[in-house]
């Protein structure tokens, strides 16, 4: 409740004279609240867009904020931010691909383990075990990249993180 009271008191200060305009254009409470909390440059641009008759919601207000913030950046800062975003996007895609590949390889490894005969000749079993060990050794670094290397080894107690 106190946040609504604060919004009302700021409304009378920051949007005084726009009451009918906002009502006539059916501006939502969330947009009004956003207009109140933003700076005057963003508020003026947003009010001009609303006045032009376009549908205006909180995502449009975020876009205006982003545009105003972008206009204050130097070319180098803008390029650095765009480059960082591109690298993060590429890392997310690569991470998803790595996890997918790991899951497929882990399933194949488990199928090999499940296919081991319970009692057969030692030579065929030892060949299969060597192949399984080789596959597991190849998958371990991928697993540690995905899940981290801080996991209990066989026989170790599991650590609790708090």
mmCIF file with all atom_site columns, N, CA and C in Angstrom, residues 95-133:
data_model
loop_
_atom_site.group_PDB
_atom_site.id
_atom_site.type_symbol
_atom_site.label_atom_id
_atom_site.label_alt_id
_atom_site.label_comp_id
_atom_site.label_asym_id
_atom_site.label_entity_id
_atom_site.label_seq_id
_atom_site.pdbx_PDB_ins_code
_atom_site.Cartn_x
_atom_site.Cartn_y
_atom_site.Cartn_z
_atom_site.occupancy
_atom_site.B_iso_or_equiv
_atom_site.pdbx_formal_charge
_atom_site.auth_seq_id
_atom_site.auth_comp_id
_atom_site.auth_asym_id
_atom_site.auth_atom_id
_atom_site.pdbx_PDB_model_num
ATOM 1   N N  . UNK A 1 95  ? 26.839 -23.263 -25.146 1.00 0.00 ? 95  UNK A N  1
ATOM 2   C CA . UNK A 1 95  ? 26.581 -24.017 -23.920 1.00 0.00 ? 95  UNK A CA 1
ATOM 3   C C  . UNK A 1 95  ? 25.439 -25.002 -24.128 1.00 0.00 ? 95  UNK A C  1
ATOM 4   N N  . UNK A 1 96  ? 24.371 -24.548 -24.741 1.00 0.00 ? 96  UNK A N  1
ATOM 5   C CA . UNK A 1 96  ? 23.228 -25.435 -25.009 1.00 0.00 ? 96  UNK A CA 1
ATOM 6   C C  . UNK A 1 96  ? 23.643 -26.571 -25.939 1.00 0.00 ? 96  UNK A C  1
ATOM 7   N N  . UNK A 1 97  ? 24.452 -26.254 -26.956 1.00 0.00 ? 97  UNK A N  1
ATOM 8   C CA . UNK A 1 97  ? 24.922 -27.291 -27.878 1.00 0.00 ? 97  UNK A CA 1
ATOM 9   C C  . UNK A 1 97  ? 25.804 -28.304 -27.151 1.00 0.00 ? 97  UNK A C  1
ATOM 10  N N  . UNK A 1 98  ? 26.689 -27.816 -26.280 1.00 0.00 ? 98  UNK A N  1
ATOM 11  C CA . UNK A 1 98  ? 27.587 -28.697 -25.532 1.00 0.00 ? 98  UNK A CA 1
ATOM 12  C C  . UNK A 1 98  ? 26.799 -29.625 -24.625 1.00 0.00 ? 98  UNK A C  1
ATOM 13  N N  . UNK A 1 99  ? 25.805 -29.086 -23.941 1.00 0.00 ? 99  UNK A N  1
ATOM 14  C CA . UNK A 1 99  ? 24.974 -29.915 -23.061 1.00 0.00 ? 99  UNK A CA 1
ATOM 15  C C  . UNK A 1 99  ? 24.230 -30.967 -23.874 1.00 0.00 ? 99  UNK A C  1
ATOM 16  N N  . UNK A 1 100 ? 23.681 -30.579 -25.005 1.00 0.00 ? 100 UNK A N  1
ATOM 17  C CA . UNK A 1 100 ? 22.955 -31.525 -25.860 1.00 0.00 ? 100 UNK A CA 1
ATOM 18  C C  . UNK A 1 100 ? 23.882 -32.638 -26.349 1.00 0.00 ? 100 UNK A C  1
ATOM 19  N N  . UNK A 1 101 ? 25.074 -32.265 -26.824 1.00 0.00 ? 101 UNK A N  1
ATOM 20  C CA . UNK A 1 101 ? 26.041 -33.260 -27.288 1.00 0.00 ? 101 UNK A CA 1
ATOM 21  C C  . UNK A 1 101 ? 26.440 -34.188 -26.149 1.00 0.00 ? 101 UNK A C  1
ATOM 22  N N  . UNK A 1 102 ? 26.678 -33.602 -24.956 1.00 0.00 ? 102 UNK A N  1
ATOM 23  C CA . UNK A 1 102 ? 27.055 -34.415 -23.801 1.00 0.00 ? 102 UNK A CA 1
ATOM 24  C C  . UNK A 1 102 ? 25.957 -35.407 -23.453 1.00 0.00 ? 102 UNK A C  1
ATOM 25  N N  . UNK A 1 103 ? 24.705 -34.953 -23.459 1.00 0.00 ? 103 UNK A N  1
ATOM 26  C CA . UNK A 1 103 ? 23.599 -35.853 -23.137 1.00 0.00 ? 103 UNK A CA 1
ATOM 27  C C  . UNK A 1 103 ? 23.542 -37.024 -24.106 1.00 0.00 ? 103 UNK A C  1
ATOM 28  N N  . UNK A 1 104 ? 23.703 -36.755 -25.387 1.00 0.00 ? 104 UNK A N  1
ATOM 29  C CA . UNK A 1 104 ? 23.687 -37.832 -26.387 1.00 0.00 ? 104 UNK A CA 1
ATOM 30  C C  . UNK A 1 104 ? 24.844 -38.802 -26.156 1.00 0.00 ? 104 UNK A C  1
ATOM 31  N N  . UNK A 1 105 ? 26.045 -38.261 -25.909 1.00 0.00 ? 105 UNK A N  1
ATOM 32  C CA . UNK A 1 105 ? 27.209 -39.112 -25.678 1.00 0.00 ? 105 UNK A CA 1
ATOM 33  C C  . UNK A 1 105 ? 27.075 -39.910 -24.387 1.00 0.00 ? 105 UNK A C  1
ATOM 34  N N  . UNK A 1 106 ? 26.511 -39.293 -23.341 1.00 0.00 ? 106 UNK A N  1
ATOM 35  C CA . UNK A 1 106 ? 26.324 -39.995 -22.069 1.00 0.00 ? 106 UNK A CA 1
ATOM 36  C C  . UNK A 1 106 ? 25.321 -41.130 -22.223 1.00 0.00 ? 106 UNK A C  1
ATOM 37  N N  . UNK A 1 107 ? 24.255 -40.893 -22.976 1.00 0.00 ? 107 UNK A N  1
ATOM 38  C CA . UNK A 1 107 ? 23.271 -41.952 -23.228 1.00 0.00 ? 107 UNK A CA 1
ATOM 39  C C  . UNK A 1 107 ? 23.933 -43.106 -23.975 1.00 0.00 ? 107 UNK A C  1
ATOM 40  N N  . UNK A 1 108 ? 24.746 -42.791 -24.973 1.00 0.00 ? 108 UNK A N  1
ATOM 41  C CA . UNK A 1 108 ? 25.450 -43.837 -25.728 1.00 0.00 ? 108 UNK A CA 1
ATOM 42  C C  . UNK A 1 108 ? 26.380 -44.626 -24.812 1.00 0.00 ? 108 UNK A C  1
ATOM 43  N N  . UNK A 1 109 ? 27.074 -43.928 -23.909 1.00 0.00 ? 109 UNK A N  1
ATOM 44  C CA . UNK A 1 109 ? 27.958 -44.604 -22.957 1.00 0.00 ? 109 UNK A CA 1
ATOM 45  C C  . UNK A 1 109 ? 27.170 -45.527 -22.036 1.00 0.00 ? 109 UNK A C  1
ATOM 46  N N  . UNK A 1 110 ? 26.061 -45.039 -21.521 1.00 0.00 ? 110 UNK A N  1
ATOM 47  C CA . UNK A 1 110 ? 25.233 -45.862 -20.631 1.00 0.00 ? 110 UNK A CA 1
ATOM 48  C C  . UNK A 1 110 ? 24.651 -47.071 -21.362 1.00 0.00 ? 110 UNK A C  1
ATOM 49  N N  . UNK A 1 111 ? 24.321 -46.896 -22.620 1.00 0.00 ? 111 UNK A N  1
ATOM 50  C CA . UNK A 1 111 ? 23.824 -48.032 -23.401 1.00 0.00 ? 111 UNK A CA 1
ATOM 51  C C  . UNK A 1 111 ? 24.908 -49.086 -23.569 1.00 0.00 ? 111 UNK A C  1
ATOM 52  N N  . UNK A 1 112 ? 26.158 -48.654 -23.741 1.00 0.00 ? 112 UNK A N  1
ATOM 53  C CA . UNK A 1 112 ? 27.267 -49.610 -23.834 1.00 0.00 ? 112 UNK A CA 1
ATOM 54  C C  . UNK A 1 112 ? 27.444 -50.362 -22.524 1.00 0.00 ? 112 UNK A C  1
ATOM 55  N N  . UNK A 1 113 ? 27.341 -49.642 -21.415 1.00 0.00 ? 113 UNK A N  1
ATOM 56  C CA . UNK A 1 113 ? 27.467 -50.286 -20.105 1.00 0.00 ? 113 UNK A CA 1
ATOM 57  C C  . UNK A 1 113 ? 26.334 -51.280 -19.908 1.00 0.00 ? 113 UNK A C  1
ATOM 58  N N  . UNK A 1 114 ? 25.123 -50.878 -20.269 1.00 0.00 ? 114 UNK A N  1
ATOM 59  C CA . UNK A 1 114 ? 23.965 -51.767 -20.106 1.00 0.00 ? 114 UNK A CA 1
ATOM 60  C C  . UNK A 1 114 ? 24.069 -52.991 -21.010 1.00 0.00 ? 114 UNK A C  1
ATOM 61  N N  . UNK A 1 115 ? 24.745 -52.843 -22.141 1.00 0.00 ? 115 UNK A N  1
ATOM 62  C CA . UNK A 1 115 ? 24.861 -53.956 -23.088 1.00 0.00 ? 115 UNK A CA 1
ATOM 63  C C  . UNK A 1 115 ? 25.959 -54.940 -22.711 1.00 0.00 ? 115 UNK A C  1
ATOM 64  N N  . UNK A 1 116 ? 26.735 -54.633 -21.682 1.00 0.00 ? 116 UNK A N  1
ATOM 65  C CA . UNK A 1 116 ? 27.783 -55.566 -21.269 1.00 0.00 ? 116 UNK A CA 1
ATOM 66  C C  . UNK A 1 116 ? 27.148 -56.881 -20.846 1.00 0.00 ? 116 UNK A C  1
ATOM 67  N N  . UNK A 1 117 ? 27.660 -57.964 -21.350 1.00 0.00 ? 117 UNK A N  1
ATOM 68  C CA . UNK A 1 117 ? 27.107 -59.255 -20.936 1.00 0.00 ? 117 UNK A CA 1
ATOM 69  C C  . UNK A 1 117 ? 27.488 -59.543 -19.488 1.00 0.00 ? 117 UNK A C  1
ATOM 70  N N  . UNK A 1 118 ? 26.641 -60.277 -18.834 1.00 0.00 ? 118 UNK A N  1
ATOM 71  C CA . UNK A 1 118 ? 26.907 -60.592 -17.436 1.00 0.00 ? 118 UNK A CA 1
ATOM 72  C C  . UNK A 1 118 ? 27.996 -61.643 -17.298 1.00 0.00 ? 118 UNK A C  1
ATOM 73  N N  . UNK A 1 119 ? 28.052 -62.574 -18.217 1.00 0.00 ? 119 UNK A N  1
ATOM 74  C CA . UNK A 1 119 ? 29.097 -63.601 -18.148 1.00 0.00 ? 119 UNK A CA 1
ATOM 75  C C  . UNK A 1 119 ? 29.444 -64.039 -19.566 1.00 0.00 ? 119 UNK A C  1
ATOM 76  N N  . UNK A 1 120 ? 30.569 -63.559 -20.075 1.00 0.00 ? 120 UNK A N  1
ATOM 77  C CA . UNK A 1 120 ? 31.041 -63.981 -21.393 1.00 0.00 ? 120 UNK A CA 1
ATOM 78  C C  . UNK A 1 120 ? 32.542 -64.143 -21.330 1.00 0.00 ? 120 UNK A C  1
ATOM 79  N N  . UNK A 1 121 ? 33.117 -64.269 -22.468 1.00 0.00 ? 121 UNK A N  1
ATOM 80  C CA . UNK A 1 121 ? 34.566 -64.430 -22.500 1.00 0.00 ? 121 UNK A CA 1
ATOM 81  C C  . UNK A 1 121 ? 35.245 -63.152 -22.057 1.00 0.00 ? 121 UNK A C  1
ATOM 82  N N  . UNK A 1 122 ? 36.348 -63.314 -21.400 1.00 0.00 ? 122 UNK A N  1
ATOM 83  C CA . UNK A 1 122 ? 37.087 -62.164 -20.872 1.00 0.00 ? 122 UNK A CA 1
ATOM 84  C C  . UNK A 1 122 ? 37.573 -61.227 -21.973 1.00 0.00 ? 122 UNK A C  1
ATOM 85  N N  . UNK A 1 123 ? 37.973 -61.746 -23.097 1.00 0.00 ? 123 UNK A N  1
ATOM 86  C CA . UNK A 1 123 ? 38.554 -60.893 -24.139 1.00 0.00 ? 123 UNK A CA 1
ATOM 87  C C  . UNK A 1 123 ? 37.528 -59.922 -24.714 1.00 0.00 ? 123 UNK A C  1
ATOM 88  N N  . UNK A 1 124 ? 36.316 -60.375 -24.986 1.00 0.00 ? 124 UNK A N  1
ATOM 89  C CA . UNK A 1 124 ? 35.313 -59.457 -25.533 1.00 0.00 ? 124 UNK A CA 1
ATOM 90  C C  . UNK A 1 124 ? 34.875 -58.441 -24.483 1.00 0.00 ? 124 UNK A C  1
ATOM 91  N N  . UNK A 1 125 ? 34.747 -58.889 -23.241 1.00 0.00 ? 125 UNK A N  1
ATOM 92  C CA . UNK A 1 125 ? 34.358 -57.976 -22.173 1.00 0.00 ? 125 UNK A CA 1
ATOM 93  C C  . UNK A 1 125 ? 35.454 -56.947 -21.926 1.00 0.00 ? 125 UNK A C  1
ATOM 94  N N  . UNK A 1 126 ? 36.697 -57.378 -21.936 1.00 0.00 ? 126 UNK A N  1
ATOM 95  C CA . UNK A 1 126 ? 37.776 -56.421 -21.678 1.00 0.00 ? 126 UNK A CA 1
ATOM 96  C C  . UNK A 1 126 ? 37.891 -55.406 -22.810 1.00 0.00 ? 126 UNK A C  1
ATOM 97  N N  . UNK A 1 127 ? 37.619 -55.806 -24.047 1.00 0.00 ? 127 UNK A N  1
ATOM 98  C CA . UNK A 1 127 ? 37.608 -54.859 -25.162 1.00 0.00 ? 127 UNK A CA 1
ATOM 99  C C  . UNK A 1 127 ? 36.494 -53.833 -24.965 1.00 0.00 ? 127 UNK A C  1
ATOM 100 N N  . UNK A 1 128 ? 35.325 -54.319 -24.588 1.00 0.00 ? 128 UNK A N  1
ATOM 101 C CA . UNK A 1 128 ? 34.190 -53.418 -24.357 1.00 0.00 ? 128 UNK A CA 1
ATOM 102 C C  . UNK A 1 128 ? 34.478 -52.475 -23.187 1.00 0.00 ? 128 UNK A C  1
ATOM 103 N N  . UNK A 1 129 ? 35.064 -53.011 -22.133 1.00 0.00 ? 129 UNK A N  1
ATOM 104 C CA . UNK A 1 129 ? 35.381 -52.184 -20.965 1.00 0.00 ? 129 UNK A CA 1
ATOM 105 C C  . UNK A 1 129 ? 36.407 -51.107 -21.326 1.00 0.00 ? 129 UNK A C  1
ATOM 106 N N  . UNK A 1 130 ? 37.385 -51.455 -22.145 1.00 0.00 ? 130 UNK A N  1
ATOM 107 C CA . UNK A 1 130 ? 38.388 -50.472 -22.570 1.00 0.00 ? 130 UNK A CA 1
ATOM 108 C C  . UNK A 1 130 ? 37.731 -49.363 -23.386 1.00 0.00 ? 130 UNK A C  1
ATOM 109 N N  . UNK A 1 131 ? 36.804 -49.734 -24.249 1.00 0.00 ? 131 UNK A N  1
ATOM 110 C CA . UNK A 1 131 ? 36.089 -48.741 -25.057 1.00 0.00 ? 131 UNK A CA 1
ATOM 111 C C  . UNK A 1 131 ? 35.239 -47.838 -24.165 1.00 0.00 ? 131 UNK A C  1
ATOM 112 N N  . UNK A 1 132 ? 34.576 -48.446 -23.192 1.00 0.00 ? 132 UNK A N  1
ATOM 113 C CA . UNK A 1 132 ? 33.744 -47.676 -22.253 1.00 0.00 ? 132 UNK A CA 1
ATOM 114 C C  . UNK A 1 132 ? 34.620 -46.720 -21.440 1.00 0.00 ? 132 UNK A C  1
ATOM 115 N N  . UNK A 1 133 ? 35.765 -47.203 -20.967 1.00 0.00 ? 133 UNK A N  1
ATOM 116 C CA . UNK A 1 133 ? 36.674 -46.356 -20.188 1.00 0.00 ? 133 UNK A CA 1
ATOM 117 C C  . UNK A 1 133 ? 37.183 -45.193 -21.034 1.00 0.00 ? 133 UNK A C  1
#
